[in-house]
Short mmCIF file of C-alpha atoms in Angstrom, two decimals:
data_model
loop_
_atom_site.label_atom_id
_atom_site.label_comp_id
_atom_site.label_asym_id
_atom_site.label_seq_id
_atom_site.Cartn_x
_atom_site.Cartn_y
_atom_site.Cartn_z
CA UNK A 29 33.89 28.83 8.25
CA UNK A 30 32.01 25.57 7.58
CA UNK A 31 27.73 26.49 6.93
CA UNK A 32 26.71 23.01 6.21
CA UNK A 33 25.75 20.88 9.03
CA UNK A 34 25.12 17.50 8.78
CA UNK A 35 23.49 14.54 10.95
CA UNK A 36 22.33 10.81 11.54
CA UNK A 37 19.47 10.25 12.77
CA UNK A 38 16.27 7.29 12.89
CA UNK A 39 12.98 7.09 10.33
CA UNK A 40 10.39 7.83 12.21
CA UNK A 41 10.91 11.80 12.38
CA UNK A 42 10.00 13.94 9.02
CA UNK A 43 12.65 16.49 8.56
CA UNK A 44 11.07 19.68 6.81
CA UNK A 45 12.54 22.53 5.01
CA UNK A 46 13.23 24.46 7.96
CA UNK A 47 13.40 21.67 10.48
CA UNK A 48 16.89 22.91 13.33
CA UNK A 49 20.54 21.77 12.97
CA UNK A 50 19.80 18.36 15.57
CA UNK A 51 23.42 17.09 17.41
CA UNK A 52 24.82 14.10 16.00
CA UNK A 53 24.25 11.21 17.95
CA UNK A 54 25.25 7.87 17.97
CA UNK A 55 23.26 5.40 16.29
CA UNK A 56 22.79 1.83 17.00
CA UNK A 57 21.52 -0.56 14.06
CA UNK A 58 20.17 -3.94 14.75
CA UNK A 59 19.37 -6.11 11.20
CA UNK A 60 17.89 -9.14 10.80
CA UNK A 61 19.03 -11.71 7.70
CA UNK A 62 15.97 -11.29 5.18
CA UNK A 63 15.30 -7.73 6.53
CA UNK A 64 16.04 -3.86 5.97
CA UNK A 65 15.88 -1.14 8.36
CA UNK A 66 15.73 2.53 7.60
CA UNK A 67 17.37 5.65 9.07
CA UNK A 68 18.12 9.45 7.61
CA UNK A 69 21.12 11.81 7.10
CA UNK A 70 19.82 15.62 7.60
CA UNK A 71 21.66 18.32 6.04
CA UNK A 72 21.45 22.06 7.12
CA UNK A 73 22.28 24.98 5.54
CA UNK A 74 23.03 27.95 7.88
CA UNK A 75 25.14 30.32 5.26
CA UNK A 76 23.31 32.67 3.09
CA UNK A 77 24.15 31.40 -0.06
CA UNK A 78 23.24 27.68 -2.46
CA UNK A 79 25.22 24.12 -1.12
CA UNK A 80 25.64 21.18 -3.64
CA UNK A 81 25.62 18.40 -0.86
CA UNK A 82 26.66 14.90 -2.45
CA UNK A 83 25.85 11.70 -0.02
CA UNK A 84 26.96 8.62 -0.45
CA UNK A 85 27.16 5.20 2.38
CA UNK A 86 28.76 2.24 2.61
CA UNK A 87 27.24 -0.68 4.36
CA UNK A 88 28.59 -3.43 6.34
CA UNK A 89 29.94 -6.13 4.77
CA UNK A 90 27.37 -8.28 2.73
CA UNK A 91 24.66 -5.99 3.35
CA UNK A 92 23.64 -3.16 0.72
CA UNK A 93 22.63 0.30 1.31
CA UNK A 94 20.53 2.54 -0.97
CA UNK A 95 20.86 6.62 -0.81
CA UNK A 96 17.55 8.37 -1.97
CA UNK A 97 17.06 12.28 -1.59
CA UNK A 98 13.78 12.84 0.31
CA UNK A 99 11.56 15.36 -1.59
CA UNK A 100 9.12 18.26 -0.35
CA UNK A 101 5.22 18.17 -2.01
CA UNK A 102 3.03 20.71 -0.79
CA UNK A 103 0.24 20.34 1.35
CA UNK A 104 -2.43 23.13 2.03
CA UNK A 105 -4.03 21.91 4.96
CA UNK A 106 -3.87 19.84 8.23
CA UNK A 107 -6.40 16.71 7.32
CA UNK A 108 -9.45 17.25 9.72
CA UNK A 109 -10.80 15.34 12.63
CA UNK A 110 -7.73 15.05 14.51
CA UNK A 111 -6.04 16.38 17.66
CA UNK A 112 -3.13 18.53 17.57
CA UNK A 113 -1.33 16.03 19.82
CA UNK A 114 -1.89 13.37 16.91
CA UNK A 115 -0.71 15.49 14.44
CA UNK A 116 2.51 15.30 12.26
CA UNK A 117 4.32 18.79 10.53
CA UNK A 118 2.79 21.23 12.95
CA UNK A 119 4.08 24.53 12.35
CA UNK A 120 5.03 23.51 9.18
CA UNK A 121 2.18 22.71 7.67
CA UNK A 122 0.44 24.21 5.18
CA UNK A 123 3.71 24.21 3.43
CA UNK A 124 6.49 21.97 2.35
CA UNK A 125 6.32 18.38 3.63
CA UNK A 126 8.70 15.49 2.80
CA UNK A 127 7.17 12.20 1.03
CA UNK A 128 8.63 11.02 -2.12
CA UNK A 129 12.20 9.79 -2.46
CA UNK A 130 13.81 10.25 -5.37
CA UNK A 131 16.79 7.81 -6.61
CA UNK A 132 19.59 9.89 -5.84
CA UNK A 133 22.54 11.50 -3.35
CA UNK A 134 22.44 14.92 -4.17
CA UNK A 135 21.26 18.19 -3.84
CA UNK A 136 21.75 21.87 -3.70
CA UNK A 137 20.08 23.21 -0.66
CA UNK A 138 19.29 27.25 -0.50
CA UNK A 139 20.04 29.23 2.33
CA UNK A 140 18.91 28.64 5.79
CA UNK A 141 17.23 25.37 4.47
CA UNK A 142 17.42 21.48 5.94
CA UNK A 143 17.31 18.54 3.42
CA UNK A 144 16.66 14.78 4.72
CA UNK A 145 18.55 11.23 2.79
CA UNK A 146 17.42 8.75 3.36
CA UNK A 147 19.42 5.45 3.92
CA UNK A 148 17.54 1.88 3.67
CA UNK A 149 19.69 -0.63 4.73
CA UNK A 150 19.43 -4.53 3.54
CA UNK A 151 20.62 -7.55 4.62
CA UNK A 152 20.27 -10.81 2.35
CA UNK A 153 19.72 -14.04 3.78
CA UNK A 154 22.96 -14.99 3.64
CA UNK A 155 24.08 -12.75 5.49
CA UNK A 156 26.90 -13.17 8.72
CA UNK A 157 25.73 -12.26 11.99
CA UNK A 158 27.81 -9.93 13.63
CA UNK A 159 28.67 -6.29 14.07
CA UNK A 160 30.21 -4.04 11.83
CA UNK A 161 29.58 -0.30 10.65
CA UNK A 162 27.58 1.79 7.92
CA UNK A 163 29.47 4.92 7.18
CA UNK A 164 27.57 7.74 5.57
CA UNK A 165 30.09 10.25 3.12
CA UNK A 166 28.70 14.07 3.11
CA UNK A 167 30.54 16.15 1.19
CA UNK A 168 28.92 20.14 0.95
CA UNK A 169 30.88 21.79 -2.26
CA UNK A 170 33.89 24.25 -0.74
CA UNK A 171 33.62 22.75 2.72
CA UNK A 172 35.73 19.62 4.66
CA UNK A 173 34.28 16.48 3.40
CA UNK A 174 32.51 14.40 7.03
CA UNK A 175 31.65 10.91 7.43
CA UNK A 176 28.92 10.01 10.05
CA UNK A 177 29.22 6.50 11.27
CA UNK A 178 26.74 4.21 12.60
CA UNK A 179 27.07 0.58 13.90
CA UNK A 180 25.24 -1.77 12.70
CA UNK A 181 24.31 -5.38 13.95
CA UNK A 182 23.21 -8.43 12.09
CA UNK A 183 21.48 -10.26 14.33
CA UNK A 184 21.58 -14.38 14.11
CA UNK A 185 17.69 -14.70 12.33
CA UNK A 186 16.34 -15.22 8.95
CA UNK A 187 13.25 -13.95 8.13
CA UNK A 188 10.96 -16.74 8.11
CA UNK A 189 9.03 -16.23 4.34
CA UNK A 190 6.52 -18.60 5.16
CA UNK A 191 3.21 -18.01 5.53
CA UNK A 192 3.00 -14.73 4.83
CA UNK A 193 0.57 -11.94 5.49
CA UNK A 194 -1.85 -11.53 3.16
CA UNK A 195 -1.03 -7.55 2.46
CA UNK A 196 -3.13 -6.65 -0.50
CA UNK A 197 -3.01 -2.61 -2.38
CA UNK A 198 -5.45 -1.82 -4.35
CA UNK A 199 -3.65 -1.35 -8.59
CA UNK A 200 -4.70 1.13 -10.99
CA UNK A 201 -3.86 -0.65 -14.00
CA UNK A 202 -5.89 2.76 -15.27
CA UNK A 203 -3.66 5.11 -13.67
CA UNK A 204 -0.55 3.40 -15.32
CA UNK A 205 -1.58 4.39 -18.96
CA UNK A 206 -2.42 7.11 -18.15
CA UNK A 207 0.55 8.53 -17.01
CA UNK A 208 3.47 7.09 -19.67
CA UNK A 209 0.51 6.70 -22.60
CA UNK A 210 0.93 3.23 -22.65
CA UNK A 211 -2.00 1.31 -24.01
CA UNK A 212 -3.61 -1.93 -21.97
CA UNK A 213 -2.13 -4.37 -22.26
CA UNK A 214 0.65 -3.22 -25.49
CA UNK A 215 4.52 -4.08 -25.13
CA UNK A 216 4.50 -0.29 -23.71
CA UNK A 217 2.22 -1.00 -20.62
CA UNK A 218 4.03 -4.69 -19.46
CA UNK A 219 7.43 -2.99 -19.40
CA UNK A 220 5.70 -0.58 -17.33
CA UNK A 221 3.71 -2.67 -14.55
CA UNK A 222 6.78 -5.10 -13.70
CA UNK A 223 8.45 -2.46 -11.52
CA UNK A 224 5.55 -1.56 -9.65
CA UNK A 225 4.48 -5.47 -9.14
CA UNK A 226 8.16 -5.81 -8.13
CA UNK A 227 7.98 -2.94 -5.04
CA UNK A 228 4.56 -4.17 -4.51
CA UNK A 229 6.60 -7.00 -3.11
CA UNK A 230 9.09 -4.97 -1.80
CA UNK A 231 7.20 -3.22 0.16
CA UNK A 232 5.29 -6.45 1.98
CA UNK A 233 2.03 -6.32 0.30
CA UNK A 234 2.30 -9.63 -0.80
CA UNK A 235 -0.76 -9.88 -3.01
CA UNK A 236 -1.43 -8.55 -6.67
CA UNK A 237 -4.61 -7.30 -7.65
CA UNK A 238 -5.97 -8.84 -10.83
CA UNK A 239 -8.22 -6.35 -13.38
CA UNK A 240 -10.16 -9.40 -14.73
CA UNK A 241 -12.43 -6.92 -15.95
CA UNK A 242 -12.32 -3.47 -14.83
CA UNK A 243 -12.65 -2.50 -11.06
CA UNK A 244 -15.85 -1.35 -10.13
CA UNK A 245 -14.82 0.90 -7.88
CA UNK A 246 -14.57 4.91 -6.87
CA UNK A 247 -15.99 5.74 -10.62
CA UNK A 248 -16.31 4.67 -14.01
CA UNK A 249 -12.67 3.59 -15.09
CA UNK A 250 -10.51 3.77 -18.14
CA UNK A 251 -11.11 -0.12 -18.98
CA UNK A 252 -9.14 -1.71 -18.12
CA UNK A 253 -10.18 -5.78 -18.66
CA UNK A 254 -7.80 -8.34 -19.26
CA UNK A 255 -10.10 -10.71 -19.91
CA UNK A 256 -11.11 -10.72 -23.97
CA UNK A 257 -14.59 -11.57 -23.90
CA UNK A 258 -16.82 -12.42 -27.33
CA UNK A 259 -20.29 -12.03 -27.76
CA UNK A 260 -20.36 -13.25 -31.38
CA UNK A 261 -22.63 -15.40 -30.60
CA UNK A 262 -25.92 -15.03 -28.54
CA UNK A 263 -25.96 -15.75 -25.23
CA UNK A 264 -22.91 -17.43 -24.86
CA UNK A 265 -19.70 -16.08 -23.98
CA UNK A 266 -16.10 -17.01 -25.07
CA UNK A 267 -12.91 -15.82 -22.93
CA UNK A 268 -9.54 -15.70 -23.56
CA UNK A 269 -7.07 -15.83 -20.11
CA UNK A 270 -4.39 -14.85 -22.37
CA UNK A 271 -3.10 -11.83 -20.66
CA UNK A 272 -4.60 -12.65 -16.67
CA UNK A 273 -2.19 -15.70 -17.53
CA UNK A 274 0.79 -13.26 -18.07
CA UNK A 275 -0.46 -11.06 -15.59
CA UNK A 276 -0.36 -13.43 -12.80
CA UNK A 277 2.61 -14.89 -13.67
CA UNK A 278 4.73 -11.89 -14.06
CA UNK A 279 3.31 -10.74 -10.65
CA UNK A 280 4.28 -14.60 -9.19
CA UNK A 281 7.88 -13.83 -10.67
CA UNK A 282 7.43 -10.41 -9.30
CA UNK A 283 7.16 -12.31 -5.87
CA UNK A 284 3.32 -12.17 -5.25
CA UNK A 285 1.74 -15.13 -3.47
CA UNK A 286 -1.75 -13.93 -2.95
CA UNK A 287 -4.18 -12.40 -5.74
CA UNK A 288 -6.71 -10.32 -4.93
CA UNK A 289 -10.13 -10.79 -7.82
CA UNK A 290 -11.43 -7.59 -9.41
CA UNK A 291 -15.69 -7.36 -7.77
CA UNK A 292 -17.90 -9.26 -9.63
CA UNK A 293 -20.77 -6.11 -8.58
CA UNK A 294 -20.74 -2.41 -7.84
CA UNK A 295 -19.27 -0.49 -5.21
CA UNK A 296 -21.81 0.07 -1.97
CA UNK A 297 -24.37 -2.54 -2.40
CA UNK A 298 -23.91 -4.47 -5.39
CA UNK A 299 -26.98 -2.70 -7.00
CA UNK A 300 -25.52 -3.42 -10.29
CA UNK A 301 -23.31 -5.71 -12.81
CA UNK A 302 -20.08 -4.67 -13.82
CA UNK A 303 -19.17 -2.79 -16.77
CA UNK A 304 -18.15 -4.97 -19.25
CA UNK A 305 -16.57 -4.25 -22.41
CA UNK A 306 -15.90 -5.57 -26.00
CA UNK A 307 -12.37 -4.11 -26.37
CA UNK A 308 -10.45 -2.09 -23.81
CA UNK A 309 -9.97 0.45 -26.63
CA UNK A 310 -13.43 1.25 -26.91
CA UNK A 311 -15.22 2.72 -23.95
CA UNK A 312 -18.80 2.20 -25.44
CA UNK A 313 -18.47 -1.85 -26.14
CA UNK A 314 -19.99 -2.49 -23.07
CA UNK A 315 -22.20 -5.77 -23.03
CA UNK A 316 -24.86 -4.52 -21.60
CA UNK A 317 -26.13 -1.30 -20.30
CA UNK A 318 -24.42 0.18 -17.10
CA UNK A 319 -28.23 0.13 -14.88
CA UNK A 320 -28.05 -3.79 -15.86
CA UNK A 321 -29.20 -5.29 -12.40
CA UNK A 322 -27.10 -7.30 -10.43
CA UNK A 323 -28.89 -10.28 -10.45
CA UNK A 324 -30.42 -9.77 -14.09
CA UNK A 325 -31.06 -12.61 -16.24
CA UNK A 326 -28.40 -11.58 -18.53
CA UNK A 327 -25.50 -11.36 -16.01
CA UNK A 328 -26.19 -14.54 -14.11
CA UNK A 329 -25.62 -15.98 -16.84
CA UNK A 330 -22.55 -14.30 -17.99
CA UNK A 331 -21.08 -15.33 -14.26
CA UNK A 332 -22.58 -18.62 -14.59
CA UNK A 333 -19.86 -19.52 -17.97
CA UNK A 334 -17.27 -17.07 -16.68
CA UNK A 335 -17.17 -18.38 -13.74
CA UNK A 336 -16.55 -22.37 -14.28
CA UNK A 337 -13.59 -20.88 -16.50
CA UNK A 338 -12.30 -18.97 -13.70
CA UNK A 339 -11.43 -21.77 -11.75
CA UNK A 340 -10.07 -23.99 -14.34
CA UNK A 341 -7.87 -21.26 -14.73
CA UNK A 342 -7.12 -20.16 -10.53
CA UNK A 343 -6.80 -24.61 -10.69
CA UNK A 344 -4.09 -25.34 -13.47
CA UNK A 345 -2.16 -21.74 -11.75
CA UNK A 346 -1.75 -23.14 -8.67
CA UNK A 347 -3.14 -20.24 -6.50
CA UNK A 348 -7.31 -21.18 -5.65
CA UNK A 349 -5.75 -21.23 -2.33
CA UNK A 350 -4.13 -18.04 -2.50
CA UNK A 351 -7.02 -16.06 -4.74
CA UNK A 352 -9.59 -13.22 -2.57
CA UNK A 353 -12.31 -13.03 -4.14
CA UNK A 354 -15.09 -9.94 -3.81
CA UNK A 355 -18.70 -9.20 -4.06
CA UNK A 356 -19.02 -5.97 -3.49
CA UNK A 357 -17.01 -3.37 -1.49
CA UNK A 358 -18.37 -1.35 1.72
CA UNK A 359 -21.87 -2.11 1.84
CA UNK A 360 -24.10 -0.95 4.72
CA UNK A 361 -26.43 -2.39 6.41
CA UNK A 362 -29.30 -0.72 3.95
CA UNK A 363 -27.39 -2.69 1.18
CA UNK A 364 -28.03 -6.64 3.41
CA UNK A 365 -30.91 -7.71 0.88
CA UNK A 366 -28.78 -6.38 -2.15
CA UNK A 367 -25.57 -8.22 -1.18
CA UNK A 368 -27.05 -11.63 0.08
CA UNK A 369 -28.85 -11.99 -3.33
CA UNK A 370 -25.50 -10.86 -5.33
CA UNK A 371 -23.58 -13.39 -2.64
CA UNK A 372 -26.41 -15.89 -3.54
CA UNK A 373 -25.87 -15.49 -7.08
CA UNK A 374 -22.31 -16.52 -6.94
CA UNK A 375 -22.34 -19.23 -4.28
CA UNK A 376 -25.11 -20.82 -6.94
CA UNK A 377 -22.71 -20.01 -9.85
CA UNK A 378 -19.46 -20.55 -7.66
CA UNK A 379 -20.06 -22.43 -4.59
CA UNK A 380 -16.22 -23.39 -4.03
CA UNK A 381 -15.93 -19.73 -3.79
CA UNK A 382 -14.82 -17.78 -0.49
CA UNK A 383 -15.50 -14.16 -0.59
CA UNK A 384 -14.08 -11.55 1.24
CA UNK A 385 -15.85 -7.91 1.25
CA UNK A 386 -14.48 -4.37 3.49
CA UNK A 387 -17.33 -4.31 5.97
CA UNK A 388 -17.28 -1.38 8.75
CA UNK A 389 -20.76 -2.44 10.21
CA UNK A 390 -20.46 -6.11 12.30
CA UNK A 391 -24.04 -6.20 11.85
CA UNK A 392 -23.30 -7.38 8.76
CA UNK A 393 -20.66 -9.52 9.49
CA UNK A 394 -23.19 -11.51 12.00
CA UNK A 395 -25.61 -12.21 9.27
CA UNK A 396 -22.88 -14.47 7.76
CA UNK A 397 -23.05 -12.32 4.63
CA UNK A 398 -19.74 -12.59 4.06
CA UNK A 399 -17.02 -15.56 4.32
CA UNK A 400 -14.04 -13.67 5.34
CA UNK A 401 -15.18 -9.30 6.35
CA UNK A 402 -12.49 -7.02 6.37
CA UNK A 403 -13.15 -5.15 9.07
CA UNK A 404 -12.56 -1.18 9.63
CA UNK A 405 -9.82 -0.70 12.25
CA UNK A 406 -12.56 1.59 13.76
CA UNK A 407 -15.13 -1.85 14.55
CA UNK A 408 -12.13 -4.07 14.55
CA UNK A 409 -12.61 -3.89 18.44
CA UNK A 410 -16.41 -4.94 17.94
CA UNK A 411 -15.69 -8.21 15.72
CA UNK A 412 -13.21 -9.44 17.91
CA UNK A 413 -15.86 -9.10 20.97
CA UNK A 414 -18.79 -10.82 18.42
CA UNK A 415 -15.90 -13.71 17.83
CA UNK A 416 -16.10 -13.10 14.32
CA UNK A 417 -12.46 -13.70 12.69
CA UNK A 418 -11.85 -10.38 10.46
CA UNK A 419 -8.53 -8.81 8.02
CA UNK A 420 -8.58 -5.13 9.01
CA UNK A 421 -8.03 -2.00 6.61
CA UNK A 422 -8.70 2.03 6.98
CA UNK A 423 -9.35 3.97 4.53
CA UNK A 424 -10.02 8.13 4.95
CA UNK A 425 -10.35 7.28 8.53
CA UNK A 426 -10.64 6.61 11.04
CA UNK A 427 -8.85 9.96 12.02
CA UNK A 428 -8.12 11.15 15.47
CA UNK A 429 -5.98 8.65 17.34
CA UNK A 430 -5.67 5.64 15.15
CA UNK A 431 -3.10 4.66 13.06
CA UNK A 432 -3.22 5.68 8.98
CA UNK A 433 -0.56 6.64 6.79
CA UNK A 434 -1.38 10.08 5.72
CA UNK A 435 0.96 13.08 5.06
CA UNK A 436 0.35 14.29 8.37
CA UNK A 437 0.32 11.19 10.36
CA UNK A 438 3.19 11.10 12.80
CA UNK A 439 5.18 8.17 11.49
CA UNK A 440 5.30 6.89 14.80
CA UNK A 441 1.91 5.82 14.26
CA UNK A 442 2.26 4.18 10.39
CA UNK A 443 5.20 1.88 12.59
CA UNK A 444 3.14 0.80 14.72
CA UNK A 445 0.74 -1.22 11.71
CA UNK A 446 2.51 -4.17 11.72
CA UNK A 447 2.46 -4.74 15.83
CA UNK A 448 -1.31 -3.86 16.23
CA UNK A 449 -2.22 -6.54 13.27
CA UNK A 450 -0.21 -9.00 15.20
CA UNK A 451 -1.75 -8.19 18.57
CA UNK A 452 -4.99 -8.09 17.35
CA UNK A 453 -4.57 -11.36 15.37
CA UNK A 454 -5.67 -9.92 11.75
CA UNK A 455 -6.11 -12.48 9.27
CA UNK A 456 -4.90 -10.14 6.37
CA UNK A 457 -4.44 -6.03 5.53
CA UNK A 458 -6.33 -4.48 2.95
CA UNK A 459 -5.91 -0.99 1.06
CA UNK A 460 -7.11 0.61 -1.56
CA UNK A 461 -5.10 3.23 -2.38
CA UNK A 462 -1.25 2.31 -3.90
CA UNK A 463 -1.35 4.44 -7.25
CA UNK A 464 -4.62 6.41 -7.52
CA UNK A 465 -3.82 9.79 -9.37
CA UNK A 466 -6.99 10.31 -10.60
CA UNK A 467 -9.49 13.40 -8.66
CA UNK A 468 -11.75 11.31 -6.97
CA UNK A 469 -14.38 9.32 -9.08
CA UNK A 470 -13.32 10.67 -12.39
CA UNK A 471 -11.13 9.76 -15.12
CA UNK A 472 -9.25 12.89 -15.66
CA UNK A 473 -5.40 12.15 -14.07
CA UNK A 474 -3.98 14.73 -11.62
CA UNK A 475 0.09 15.84 -10.95
CA UNK A 476 0.25 13.60 -7.51
CA UNK A 477 3.35 16.24 -6.66
CA UNK A 478 0.95 19.17 -6.42
CA UNK A 479 -1.65 16.99 -5.49
CA UNK A 480 -2.06 14.12 -2.81
CA UNK A 481 -6.26 14.28 -2.02
CA UNK A 482 -7.93 13.58 -5.43
CA UNK A 483 -8.68 17.20 -5.05
CA UNK A 484 -11.42 15.91 -2.85
CA UNK A 485 -9.71 17.30 0.48
CA UNK A 486 -11.31 17.26 3.47
CA UNK A 487 -13.47 14.33 2.82
CA UNK A 488 -10.49 12.43 1.14
CA UNK A 489 -7.80 13.78 3.53
CA UNK A 490 -4.10 14.48 1.97
CA UNK A 491 -2.11 10.77 1.45
CA UNK A 492 -5.31 8.32 1.23
CA UNK A 493 -4.95 8.24 -2.28
CA UNK A 494 -1.72 6.81 -2.91
CA UNK A 495 1.83 5.82 -1.35
CA UNK A 496 4.07 5.86 -4.45
CA UNK A 497 5.10 8.75 -7.15
CA UNK A 498 5.01 8.07 -11.04
CA UNK A 499 8.96 8.07 -12.22
CA UNK A 500 10.94 7.76 -14.81
CA UNK A 501 10.31 4.06 -15.80
CA UNK A 502 8.75 2.77 -12.26
CA UNK A 503 7.92 3.77 -8.91
CA UNK A 504 9.60 6.12 -6.42
CA UNK A 505 8.27 5.46 -3.17
CA UNK A 506 7.11 7.99 -0.26
CA UNK A 507 8.67 7.34 3.13
CA UNK A 508 4.78 6.63 4.53
CA UNK A 509 5.60 3.82 2.11
CA UNK A 510 9.00 2.50 3.69
CA UNK A 511 7.73 3.26 7.55
CA UNK A 512 5.07 0.94 6.90
CA UNK A 513 6.82 -1.68 5.03
CA UNK A 514 9.05 -1.89 8.02
CA UNK A 515 6.46 -2.32 9.92
CA UNK A 516 5.68 -5.22 8.10
CA UNK A 517 8.65 -6.40 8.93
CA UNK A 518 8.07 -6.23 12.78
CA UNK A 519 4.85 -8.35 11.71
CA UNK A 520 7.10 -10.65 10.02
CA UNK A 521 9.99 -10.86 12.80
CA UNK A 522 7.51 -11.62 15.69
CA UNK A 523 6.06 -14.45 13.09
CA UNK A 524 9.26 -15.80 12.80
CA UNK A 525 10.17 -15.53 17.07
CA UNK A 526 6.85 -17.10 17.60
CA UNK A 527 5.53 -13.44 19.72
CA UNK A 528 1.87 -14.63 19.57
CA UNK A 529 -0.59 -11.94 20.49
CA UNK A 530 -1.21 -12.24 23.82
CA UNK A 531 2.62 -12.11 24.52
CA UNK A 532 4.18 -9.39 27.73
CA UNK A 533 5.83 -7.46 25.12
CA UNK A 534 2.65 -6.42 23.16
CA UNK A 535 0.41 -5.94 26.58
CA UNK A 536 1.11 -1.91 25.60
CA UNK A 537 -0.50 -2.01 22.25
CA UNK A 538 -3.93 -1.67 23.51
CA UNK A 539 -6.03 -0.66 20.38
CA UNK A 540 -5.87 0.75 17.23
CA UNK A 541 -6.22 4.12 18.79
CA UNK A 542 -4.23 2.98 21.44
CA UNK A 543 -0.68 1.98 21.42
CA UNK A 544 2.63 3.74 22.85
CA UNK A 545 3.84 7.10 20.15
CA UNK A 546 7.06 7.54 20.84
CA UNK A 547 9.41 6.45 18.56
CA UNK A 548 11.65 4.42 20.83
CA UNK A 549 9.77 1.92 21.36
CA UNK A 550 9.76 -0.06 18.70
CA UNK A 551 13.60 -0.22 18.89
CA UNK A 552 13.03 -0.89 22.66
CA UNK A 553 10.71 -3.41 21.39
CA UNK A 554 13.18 -5.09 18.84
CA UNK A 555 16.27 -4.81 21.31
CA UNK A 556 14.36 -6.94 23.52
CA UNK A 557 13.42 -9.54 21.12
CA UNK A 558 16.93 -10.06 19.59
CA UNK A 559 19.16 -9.40 22.95
CA UNK A 560 19.78 -12.90 23.23
CA UNK A 561 20.24 -13.62 19.83
#
């Protein structure tokens, strides 16, 4: 008697260890050239013995299919601040939740246990439009092999590659060093960093963070500055951009089109100068005391000598118009005077530099404190009503009905991100947590497979600090990261087909907290867009 049941389902519903068996329903999938889509294979063992199950997928002609096992990680609590109707995993949390994707198509399935496999189907740019089938082979040990089939249509449209939406995630070189036992920037490090850079681009993150200097965000970090600084002559600094150049060129080889540079002043109000080091191997090799004021003569002189060299570098590399510069992250209304003074210093030393900073308060933007505000989605409406162009971001919050990509954010809400960015004309998107594998505000490494809040829940919600897990020689993606990437592809599709923010199709999207929440809305909207092609 067969004890293992299997089925295909879409990508927007999590499969938990105790999820029930589902009926197999026909799946009809539509791809675009240069695009991708995600779906899942569910497998349920109703027997009393463990069963070894293998899953393989065969893509239609011209396409490729990648099968990965969905792993589980413990989630001790739901994230607070959200009503039950806007939470996923109710009844499963506390408990194990699905998130990391392991590069394997095999599992030993325990009694009364459900497992999911994630399939990513890709159509290269040159794929011939037409109809085909995705065939999934499920082989439970000791039971007959089953074949699951989904119809696949490749639409006669190719995603436009340019101009891409600027999307950036803060990239923690220190986390790579600490997890993999590498030194910045030795041979081991350079080998490890490349697959992470490539992973960003493959998931629609078009911008590569460049740690020109050690980032001043979220605590005092291990020194990881690409720029080598020589202070052997008093008051005169020498700069070696060799590692900066290697970083930028590697990122371009991986497909990055934008570059985000380290904030030039400390976080939350630009109170102090950055910690700049003589040697990454020596955390005590500071060029000045850490409390040195942001607009001190010392730091003013340093920036006055550095920034002309930086301009020459970005011009040589041809990336000046694709570079994003910062003053200080998340200044508040009480920081306006300090922030404005720091901005004035940069304007004096680098009048060519346009700066962008995350700002939750529209009052700062009204004062013209930054050239390009990056608005919290909670305040995006205020920016639009004030007529101030802005990027968008979320960080720890807002929660409740807003989009986010936390461990208990419903996957349809994550998938709507790209649609909402298009609907409300966001100039770009920023998130702070690509691979922050530390205890909050410290240099203490955590095990991301056991802890996803930086040991800071409830202030830091589960799922905010990172979207990838450390693998043997590169990143393990999460299902949140995959669905987010699919949402950015939806943005690209809307852009390719010329669907503007006022299009009737997007009218149901009324705000970052008011949008259709059923998993079928995206598929129906995509079908509407592609049915005539």
